[in-house]
mmCIF file of C-alpha atoms and ligand atoms in Angstrom:
data_model
loop_
_atom_site.group_PDB
_atom_site.id
_atom_site.type_symbol
_atom_site.label_atom_id
_atom_site.label_comp_id
_atom_site.label_asym_id
_atom_site.label_seq_id
_atom_site.Cartn_x
_atom_site.Cartn_y
_atom_site.Cartn_z
ATOM 1 C CA MET A 1 167.041 31.979 257.235
ATOM 2 C CA LYS A 2 164.935 33.160 260.050
ATOM 3 C CA PRO A 3 165.265 36.529 262.067
ATOM 4 C CA LEU A 4 165.249 34.560 265.240
ATOM 5 C CA THR A 5 168.211 32.793 264.021
ATOM 6 C CA PHE A 6 170.067 36.048 263.547
ATOM 7 C CA ALA A 7 169.071 37.513 266.954
ATOM 8 C CA VAL A 8 170.302 34.260 268.829
ATOM 9 C CA LEU A 9 173.555 34.219 266.959
ATOM 10 C CA ARG A 10 173.806 37.701 268.109
ATOM 11 C CA LEU A 11 173.539 37.016 271.610
ATOM 12 C CA LEU A 12 176.185 34.276 270.965
ATOM 13 C CA ALA A 13 178.557 36.800 269.808
ATOM 14 C CA ASP A 14 180.769 36.978 272.880
ATOM 15 C CA GLY A 15 182.160 33.403 272.132
ATOM 16 C CA GLU A 16 180.904 32.217 275.360
ATOM 17 C CA PHE A 17 178.286 29.376 276.341
ATOM 18 C CA HIS A 18 174.568 30.681 276.820
ATOM 19 C CA SER A 19 172.235 27.939 277.933
ATOM 20 C CA GLY A 20 169.108 27.465 275.845
ATOM 21 C CA GLU A 21 166.734 28.712 278.749
ATOM 22 C CA ASP A 22 168.912 32.266 279.038
ATOM 23 C CA LEU A 23 168.686 32.519 275.546
ATOM 24 C CA ALA A 24 164.632 31.937 275.350
ATOM 25 C CA ASN A 25 164.095 34.131 278.159
ATOM 26 C CA MET A 26 166.377 36.928 276.659
ATOM 27 C CA LEU A 27 164.255 36.705 273.388
ATOM 28 C CA GLY A 28 161.063 36.068 274.938
ATOM 29 C CA VAL A 29 160.587 32.777 273.027
ATOM 30 C CA SER A 30 160.524 29.108 274.058
ATOM 31 C CA ARG A 31 163.584 26.794 274.248
ATOM 32 C CA ALA A 32 162.411 24.718 271.562
ATOM 33 C CA SER A 33 162.341 27.724 269.250
ATOM 34 C CA ILE A 34 166.071 28.434 269.990
ATOM 35 C CA TRP A 35 166.900 24.661 269.454
ATOM 36 C CA ASN A 36 164.777 25.105 266.064
ATOM 37 C CA ALA A 37 166.647 28.521 265.180
ATOM 38 C CA LEU A 38 170.067 27.279 265.802
ATOM 39 C CA LYS A 39 169.446 24.419 263.249
ATOM 40 C CA GLU A 40 170.248 26.918 260.792
ATOM 41 C CA ALA A 41 173.609 27.776 262.130
ATOM 42 C CA ASP A 42 175.124 24.763 259.839
ATOM 43 C CA ALA A 43 173.582 25.901 256.808
ATOM 44 C CA MET A 44 175.084 29.324 257.376
ATOM 45 C CA GLY A 45 178.444 27.701 257.352
ATOM 46 C CA LEU A 46 179.016 28.287 261.237
ATOM 47 C CA THR A 47 180.266 25.554 263.897
ATOM 48 C CA LEU A 48 178.029 25.761 266.828
ATOM 49 C CA TYR A 49 179.141 23.543 270.012
ATOM 50 C CA ARG A 50 175.739 22.188 271.730
ATOM 51 C CA ILE A 51 176.951 20.903 275.158
ATOM 52 C CA ARG A 52 174.567 19.385 277.575
ATOM 53 C CA GLY A 53 174.128 21.191 280.715
ATOM 54 C CA ARG A 54 175.969 24.523 279.576
ATOM 55 C CA GLY A 55 174.090 25.312 276.119
ATOM 56 C CA TYR A 56 175.471 26.777 272.951
ATOM 57 C CA ARG A 57 178.740 28.456 271.845
ATOM 58 C CA LEU A 58 180.168 29.432 268.545
ATOM 59 C CA ALA A 59 183.637 27.755 267.903
ATOM 60 C CA GLU A 60 184.112 31.266 265.736
ATOM 61 C CA PRO A 61 182.284 34.397 267.222
ATOM 62 C CA VAL A 62 180.651 36.550 264.445
ATOM 63 C CA GLN A 63 181.816 40.200 264.078
ATOM 64 C CA TRP A 64 178.538 41.722 263.231
ATOM 65 C CA LEU A 65 178.441 44.677 260.925
ATOM 66 C CA ASP A 66 177.201 48.045 262.880
ATOM 67 C CA LYS A 67 176.509 51.287 261.040
ATOM 68 C CA SER A 68 177.554 53.716 263.487
ATOM 69 C CA ARG A 69 181.188 52.273 263.586
ATOM 70 C CA ILE A 70 181.245 51.857 259.662
ATOM 71 C CA ILE A 71 180.304 55.441 259.704
ATOM 72 C CA SER A 72 182.743 56.681 262.354
ATOM 73 C CA ALA A 73 185.339 54.910 260.421
ATOM 74 C CA LEU A 74 184.532 56.447 257.156
ATOM 75 C CA GLY A 75 185.368 59.609 258.670
ATOM 76 C CA ALA A 76 185.440 62.332 255.961
ATOM 77 C CA HIS A 77 183.916 60.165 253.457
ATOM 78 C CA ALA A 78 180.564 59.381 255.282
ATOM 79 C CA ASN A 79 178.489 61.738 253.794
ATOM 80 C CA ARG A 80 179.218 60.112 250.481
ATOM 81 C CA PHE A 81 177.571 57.201 251.500
ATOM 82 C CA LYS A 82 174.070 56.050 252.254
ATOM 83 C CA LEU A 83 174.587 52.555 254.291
ATOM 84 C CA GLU A 84 172.158 49.540 254.431
ATOM 85 C CA LEU A 85 172.697 46.444 256.577
ATOM 86 C CA ILE A 86 170.632 43.750 255.826
ATOM 87 C CA ASP A 87 171.071 40.066 257.639
ATOM 88 C CA CYS A 88 170.153 37.849 255.038
ATOM 89 C CA ILE A 89 169.732 38.317 251.327
ATOM 90 C CA ASP A 90 169.729 36.279 248.005
ATOM 91 C CA SER A 91 172.402 38.760 246.787
ATOM 92 C CA THR A 92 173.211 42.430 247.252
ATOM 93 C CA ASN A 93 173.835 43.128 243.614
ATOM 94 C CA THR A 94 170.393 41.521 242.804
ATOM 95 C CA LEU A 95 168.633 43.692 245.299
ATOM 96 C CA LEU A 96 170.537 46.836 244.498
ATOM 97 C CA MET A 97 170.054 46.717 240.542
ATOM 98 C CA GLN A 98 166.377 46.080 241.557
ATOM 99 C CA LYS A 99 166.159 49.150 243.690
ATOM 100 C CA ALA A 100 168.496 51.091 241.595
ATOM 101 C CA SER A 101 166.077 53.523 239.860
ATOM 102 C CA GLY A 102 164.850 55.080 243.162
ATOM 103 C CA ALA A 103 168.082 54.592 244.946
ATOM 104 C CA VAL A 104 170.674 57.631 245.324
ATOM 105 C CA ASP A 105 174.181 57.682 244.035
ATOM 106 C CA GLY A 106 176.506 56.288 246.899
ATOM 107 C CA SER A 107 173.934 53.766 248.033
ATOM 108 C CA VAL A 108 175.428 50.630 249.739
ATOM 109 C CA LEU A 109 174.022 47.326 250.603
ATOM 110 C CA ALA A 110 176.012 45.064 252.908
ATOM 111 C CA ALA A 111 174.588 41.613 253.866
ATOM 112 C CA GLU A 112 175.899 39.579 256.948
ATOM 113 C CA LEU A 113 174.715 36.646 254.723
ATOM 114 C CA GLN A 114 173.942 35.965 250.945
ATOM 115 C CA THR A 115 171.974 32.677 250.130
ATOM 116 C CA ARG A 116 172.479 33.494 246.046
ATOM 117 C CA GLY A 117 175.517 35.705 246.122
ATOM 118 C CA ARG A 118 176.588 35.890 242.362
ATOM 119 C CA GLY A 119 180.023 35.431 240.717
ATOM 120 C CA ARG A 120 181.169 36.447 237.035
ATOM 121 C CA ARG A 121 180.021 34.060 234.343
ATOM 122 C CA GLY A 122 177.213 32.837 235.943
ATOM 123 C CA ARG A 123 179.180 31.319 238.943
ATOM 124 C CA HIS A 124 177.995 31.263 242.366
ATOM 125 C CA TRP A 125 180.025 33.284 245.182
ATOM 126 C CA HIS A 126 180.155 31.421 248.630
ATOM 127 C CA ALA A 127 180.712 33.278 252.265
ATOM 128 C CA ASN A 128 179.632 32.034 255.605
ATOM 129 C CA LEU A 129 177.858 34.392 258.096
ATOM 130 C CA GLY A 130 180.698 36.717 259.241
ATOM 131 C CA GLY A 131 183.441 34.903 257.007
ATOM 132 C CA ALA A 132 183.500 37.753 254.554
ATOM 133 C CA LEU A 133 182.558 41.100 253.418
ATOM 134 C CA THR A 134 179.916 40.952 250.835
ATOM 135 C CA PHE A 135 178.240 44.324 249.499
ATOM 136 C CA SER A 136 177.397 46.432 246.672
ATOM 137 C CA LEU A 137 177.704 49.884 245.733
ATOM 138 C CA LEU A 138 175.227 52.042 243.421
ATOM 139 C CA TRP A 139 177.416 54.722 241.460
ATOM 140 C CA ARG A 140 175.758 56.993 239.245
ATOM 141 C CA ILE A 141 177.572 58.920 235.993
ATOM 142 C CA ASP A 142 176.088 61.403 233.661
ATOM 143 C CA GLN A 143 178.056 59.816 231.099
ATOM 144 C CA GLY A 144 176.590 56.684 228.891
ATOM 145 C CA VAL A 145 177.465 53.032 229.915
ATOM 146 C CA GLY A 146 180.322 53.125 227.544
ATOM 147 C CA PHE A 147 182.394 55.293 229.626
ATOM 148 C CA LEU A 148 182.022 52.387 232.551
ATOM 149 C CA THR A 149 184.434 50.247 230.384
ATOM 150 C CA GLY A 150 187.379 49.180 232.491
ATOM 151 C CA LEU A 151 185.597 50.100 235.689
ATOM 152 C CA SER A 152 185.829 46.740 237.206
ATOM 153 C CA LEU A 153 189.649 46.818 236.780
ATOM 154 C CA ALA A 154 189.443 50.336 238.364
ATOM 155 C CA VAL A 155 187.447 48.724 241.307
ATOM 156 C CA GLY A 156 190.361 46.105 241.728
ATOM 157 C CA VAL A 157 193.052 49.026 242.083
ATOM 158 C CA ALA A 158 190.685 50.237 245.154
ATOM 159 C CA LEU A 159 191.113 46.948 246.801
ATOM 160 C CA LEU A 160 194.218 46.604 246.200
ATOM 161 C CA ARG A 161 194.813 50.132 247.836
ATOM 162 C CA ALA A 162 192.499 48.978 250.462
ATOM 163 C CA LEU A 163 194.345 45.850 251.383
ATOM 164 C CA LYS A 164 197.643 47.934 251.599
ATOM 165 C CA SER A 165 196.346 50.317 254.226
ATOM 166 C CA LEU A 166 194.967 47.184 256.232
ATOM 167 C CA GLY A 167 198.518 46.001 256.103
ATOM 168 C CA VAL A 168 197.988 43.113 253.856
ATOM 169 C CA SER A 169 201.087 42.789 251.372
ATOM 170 C CA GLY A 170 201.465 40.466 248.427
ATOM 171 C CA ALA A 171 198.090 40.795 247.009
ATOM 172 C CA ALA A 172 197.844 41.479 243.250
ATOM 173 C CA LEU A 173 195.185 41.513 240.619
ATOM 174 C CA LYS A 174 194.641 39.178 237.925
ATOM 175 C CA TRP A 175 192.808 40.035 234.584
ATOM 176 C CA PRO A 176 189.969 40.800 234.649
ATOM 177 C CA ASN A 177 189.204 41.706 237.871
ATOM 178 C CA ASP A 178 190.196 39.026 240.697
ATOM 179 C CA VAL A 179 192.468 40.116 243.529
ATOM 180 C CA VAL A 180 194.799 36.925 244.398
ATOM 181 C CA HIS A 181 197.371 36.237 246.843
ATOM 182 C CA HIS A 182 199.704 33.686 245.595
ATOM 183 C CA ASN A 183 197.177 32.826 243.074
ATOM 184 C CA CYS A 184 194.516 32.134 245.520
ATOM 185 C CA LYS A 185 191.551 34.250 245.260
ATOM 186 C CA LEU A 186 191.156 36.755 247.989
ATOM 187 C CA ALA A 187 188.304 38.941 246.753
ATOM 188 C CA GLY A 188 185.892 39.139 243.694
ATOM 189 C CA ILE A 189 184.194 42.013 241.848
ATOM 190 C CA LEU A 190 180.805 41.808 239.887
ATOM 191 C CA ILE A 191 179.831 44.961 238.129
ATOM 192 C CA GLU A 192 176.355 45.391 236.267
ATOM 193 C CA VAL A 193 175.131 48.533 234.545
ATOM 194 C CA GLN A 194 172.097 50.296 233.542
ATOM 195 C CA GLY A 195 171.702 53.144 231.665
ATOM 196 C CA ASP A 196 171.668 54.845 228.084
ATOM 197 C CA VAL A 197 174.171 55.089 225.424
ATOM 198 C CA LEU A 198 174.494 58.756 226.003
ATOM 199 C CA GLY A 199 173.506 58.850 229.750
ATOM 200 C CA PRO A 200 172.842 59.050 232.135
ATOM 201 C CA SER A 201 173.880 55.551 233.653
ATOM 202 C CA LEU A 202 174.845 53.769 236.798
ATOM 203 C CA ALA A 203 176.867 50.706 237.749
ATOM 204 C CA VAL A 204 176.282 48.488 240.796
ATOM 205 C CA ILE A 205 179.582 47.305 242.176
ATOM 206 C CA GLY A 206 179.324 44.151 243.757
ATOM 207 C CA ILE A 207 182.356 43.256 246.125
ATOM 208 C CA GLY A 208 183.209 39.995 247.815
ATOM 209 C CA MET A 209 186.055 39.784 250.207
ATOM 210 C CA ASN A 210 187.156 36.777 252.125
ATOM 211 C CA LEU A 211 188.089 37.684 255.628
ATOM 212 C CA LYS A 212 187.787 34.414 257.527
ATOM 213 C CA LEU A 213 185.850 31.666 255.671
ATOM 214 C CA SER A 214 185.074 28.636 257.435
ATOM 215 C CA GLU A 215 186.442 25.316 256.524
ATOM 216 C CA ARG A 216 183.236 24.069 255.192
ATOM 217 C CA THR A 217 183.067 27.085 253.161
ATOM 218 C CA LYS A 218 186.419 26.618 251.817
ATOM 219 C CA ALA A 219 185.337 22.975 250.731
ATOM 220 C CA VAL A 220 182.172 24.053 248.931
ATOM 221 C CA ILE A 221 183.959 26.952 246.869
ATOM 222 C CA GLY A 222 186.302 24.088 245.286
ATOM 223 C CA GLN A 223 188.714 26.509 243.492
ATOM 224 C CA GLN A 224 191.736 27.819 244.970
ATOM 225 C CA THR A 225 190.876 30.347 247.425
ATOM 226 C CA THR A 226 191.945 32.212 250.320
ATOM 227 C CA ASP A 227 191.360 34.779 252.841
ATOM 228 C CA LEU A 228 193.068 37.543 254.834
ATOM 229 C CA TYR A 229 193.245 35.397 257.936
ATOM 230 C CA SER A 230 195.317 32.878 256.316
ATOM 231 C CA VAL A 231 197.424 35.378 254.554
ATOM 232 C CA THR A 232 198.310 37.700 257.424
ATOM 233 C CA GLY A 233 197.374 35.396 260.631
ATOM 234 C CA LEU A 234 194.796 38.144 261.759
ATOM 235 C CA VAL A 235 191.236 39.034 260.795
ATOM 236 C CA PRO A 236 190.686 42.936 260.342
ATOM 237 C CA GLU A 237 187.880 44.290 261.989
ATOM 238 C CA ARG A 238 184.637 43.651 259.712
ATOM 239 C CA ASN A 239 183.287 47.351 260.009
ATOM 240 C CA HIS A 240 186.636 48.998 259.632
ATOM 241 C CA ALA A 241 187.514 46.738 256.623
ATOM 242 C CA LEU A 242 184.345 47.841 255.005
ATOM 243 C CA ALA A 243 184.653 51.681 255.580
ATOM 244 C CA CYS A 244 188.433 51.063 254.197
ATOM 245 C CA ILE A 245 187.268 49.678 251.119
ATOM 246 C CA LEU A 246 184.900 52.172 250.596
ATOM 247 C CA ARG A 247 186.897 54.954 251.338
ATOM 248 C CA HIS A 248 189.253 53.874 248.651
ATOM 249 C CA LEU A 249 186.381 52.802 246.588
ATOM 250 C CA ALA A 250 185.476 56.922 246.732
ATOM 251 C CA GLN A 251 189.238 57.911 245.828
ATOM 252 C CA VAL A 252 189.421 55.609 242.744
ATOM 253 C CA LEU A 253 185.703 56.514 241.439
ATOM 254 C CA ASP A 254 186.747 60.200 241.548
ATOM 255 C CA ILE A 255 189.575 59.414 239.241
ATOM 256 C CA PHE A 256 187.857 57.430 237.200
ATOM 257 C CA ALA A 257 184.912 60.032 236.769
ATOM 258 C CA VAL A 258 187.345 62.380 235.104
ATOM 259 C CA HIS A 259 190.054 60.009 233.173
ATOM 260 C CA GLY A 260 188.097 56.818 232.846
ATOM 261 C CA PHE A 261 190.342 53.735 233.139
ATOM 262 C CA SER A 262 193.530 55.587 231.620
ATOM 263 C CA GLY A 263 193.878 57.342 234.804
ATOM 264 C CA LEU A 264 194.468 53.983 236.589
ATOM 265 C CA ARG A 265 196.072 51.979 233.983
ATOM 266 C CA LYS A 266 199.430 52.187 234.871
ATOM 267 C CA GLU A 267 198.910 51.101 238.899
ATOM 268 C CA TRP A 268 196.528 48.313 237.459
ATOM 269 C CA VAL A 269 199.370 46.736 235.255
ATOM 270 C CA GLU A 270 202.040 47.432 238.203
ATOM 271 C CA HIS A 271 200.278 44.690 240.135
ATOM 272 C CA HIS A 272 198.911 42.367 237.472
ATOM 273 C CA VAL A 273 200.151 39.038 238.546
ATOM 274 C CA TYR A 274 200.776 37.892 234.844
ATOM 275 C CA GLN A 275 202.086 40.819 233.549
ATOM 276 C CA ASN A 276 205.006 39.842 231.081
ATOM 277 C CA LYS A 277 204.181 35.981 231.905
ATOM 278 C CA ASN A 278 203.413 33.623 229.229
ATOM 279 C CA VAL A 279 199.925 32.516 229.469
ATOM 280 C CA ARG A 280 196.860 30.501 227.987
ATOM 281 C CA ILE A 281 193.852 32.535 227.634
ATOM 282 C CA LEU A 282 190.532 30.270 227.154
ATOM 283 C CA LEU A 283 188.058 32.002 225.101
ATOM 284 C CA PRO A 284 184.065 32.128 225.773
ATOM 285 C CA GLU A 285 183.756 29.849 222.540
ATOM 286 C CA ASN A 286 186.074 27.197 224.357
ATOM 287 C CA GLY A 287 188.910 28.273 221.765
ATOM 288 C CA THR A 288 192.371 29.112 223.581
ATOM 289 C CA ASP A 289 195.399 31.575 222.534
ATOM 290 C CA GLU A 290 198.772 31.815 224.108
ATOM 291 C CA GLY A 291 201.237 34.233 224.346
ATOM 292 C CA ILE A 292 202.931 36.927 226.866
ATOM 293 C CA VAL A 293 200.893 39.421 228.556
ATOM 294 C CA THR A 294 202.243 42.998 227.405
ATOM 295 C CA GLY A 295 199.376 44.986 229.444
ATOM 296 C CA VAL A 296 195.804 46.246 229.131
ATOM 297 C CA ASP A 297 194.645 48.878 227.114
ATOM 298 C CA THR A 298 192.731 52.156 228.019
ATOM 299 C CA ALA A 299 189.132 50.055 227.975
ATOM 300 C CA GLY A 300 190.518 47.251 230.324
ATOM 301 C CA ALA A 301 191.301 44.856 227.258
ATOM 302 C CA LEU A 302 194.134 42.555 228.119
ATOM 303 C CA LEU A 303 196.865 42.812 225.497
ATOM 304 C CA ILE A 304 198.703 39.461 224.395
ATOM 305 C CA LYS A 305 201.674 39.191 222.188
ATOM 306 C CA THR A 306 200.693 35.736 220.117
ATOM 307 C CA SER A 307 202.644 34.329 217.396
ATOM 308 C CA ASP A 308 200.400 36.222 215.136
ATOM 309 C CA GLY A 309 200.896 39.378 216.837
ATOM 310 C CA GLU A 310 199.532 41.574 219.690
ATOM 311 C CA ARG A 311 195.629 40.801 219.903
ATOM 312 C CA ARG A 312 193.420 42.515 222.482
ATOM 313 C CA TYR A 313 191.011 40.200 224.263
ATOM 314 C CA ASN A 314 187.547 41.620 226.232
ATOM 315 C CA THR A 315 186.595 38.207 227.807
ATOM 316 C CA GLY A 316 188.222 34.983 228.489
ATOM 317 C CA GLU A 317 190.192 33.123 231.646
ATOM 318 C CA ILE A 318 193.769 33.361 231.696
ATOM 319 C CA SER A 319 196.493 30.879 233.117
ATOM 320 C CA LEU A 320 199.845 30.632 233.696
ATOM 321 C CA ARG A 321 201.712 28.223 230.933
ATOM 322 C CA ALA A 322 203.796 25.971 233.618
ATOM 323 C CA GLY A 323 207.561 26.637 232.512
ATOM 324 C CA HIS A 324 207.355 29.669 230.527
ATOM 325 C CA VAL A 325 207.626 32.556 232.825
ATOM 326 C CA LEU A 326 210.045 34.949 231.325
HETATM 327 C C1 BTN B 401 183.399 37.124 240.759
HETATM 328 O O1 BTN B 401 184.744 36.874 241.136
HETATM 329 O O2 BTN B 401 183.057 36.132 240.220
HETATM 330 C C2 BTN B 401 182.788 38.267 241.644
HETATM 331 C C3 BTN B 401 182.163 37.889 242.915
HETATM 332 C C4 BTN B 401 181.537 38.784 243.347
HETATM 333 C C5 BTN B 401 180.859 38.482 244.455
HETATM 334 C C6 BTN B 401 179.947 39.941 245.395
HETATM 335 S S1 BTN B 401 179.525 39.603 246.946
HETATM 336 C C7 BTN B 401 178.609 41.192 246.942
HETATM 337 C C8 BTN B 401 177.920 41.285 245.513
HETATM 338 N N1 BTN B 401 176.644 40.274 245.342
HETATM 339 C C9 BTN B 401 176.740 39.238 244.730
HETATM 340 O O3 BTN B 401 175.797 38.318 244.423
HETATM 341 N N2 BTN B 401 178.085 39.066 244.158
HETATM 342 C C10 BTN B 401 179.130 40.178 244.482
#
């Protein structure tokens, strides 16, 4: 995506019509360049009205990320984070992992738009410009990578706490680390780690939270998905929402640093949407098991009471067995 496209879209942030000529004058480029730049708006998942005689207007004005707003909303937690905002990147996780060796603890990379957002299990993570929060946080610890087991579930707890303080009720967790609302995905977590068995190590914690996805983006995702706007009828201010998540991450990571996932397990289980439900788990080699979810262990593995006794699962996809709710 061209830097000029972002510059033009910023001028359209007020949701008003702007003529091509005015936009061109403000940016010191030709009208043809404006027209060309805005051709990319469709690919960004935006709906742009182009009306002869009036100019251009965004159907849904974009709320841009703003460092000073995020810092002020972080309050006392501000010195814990080093923020970097970027207009367009393939994936914040990919870039932060590449930069990890020279990056300080608390580095946050947030993107207005990802062109190749990555999800778990090799999936894509789609979000249109302004429709979501997509960012990654680098967290360093002295312990080895083994200590990070269960971290993705702990991050789910932080997201639920943040959603609660943003006034969102009814959100829940789905093992291993989806945040859902009525079984539709609201947010996802992708954690990548680097380090030694004996330490030190680091985690890049990638978070995507849907705020108000465009219809086009929802159609592309093609799985049961939702956003905060669909759930509450409101879209939280993006900078405020990002700061709120970071504040809750800081608190949860402090607990994790001392107790590991054990310190958050009870809270996680209380919010597990399939706790005590009869589920089917699809295993990596395409096998399946069935049984009742009894909880998770201190490493974040799922515990299911099957016909062969209680089993623990480190990976897999779970779904509810219809008609078997306890
Ligand atoms: C999932 O549920 O599959 C995980 C989705 C994680 C998406 C976020 S968006 C910010 C960060 N950068 C990425 O490429 N992925 C994560």
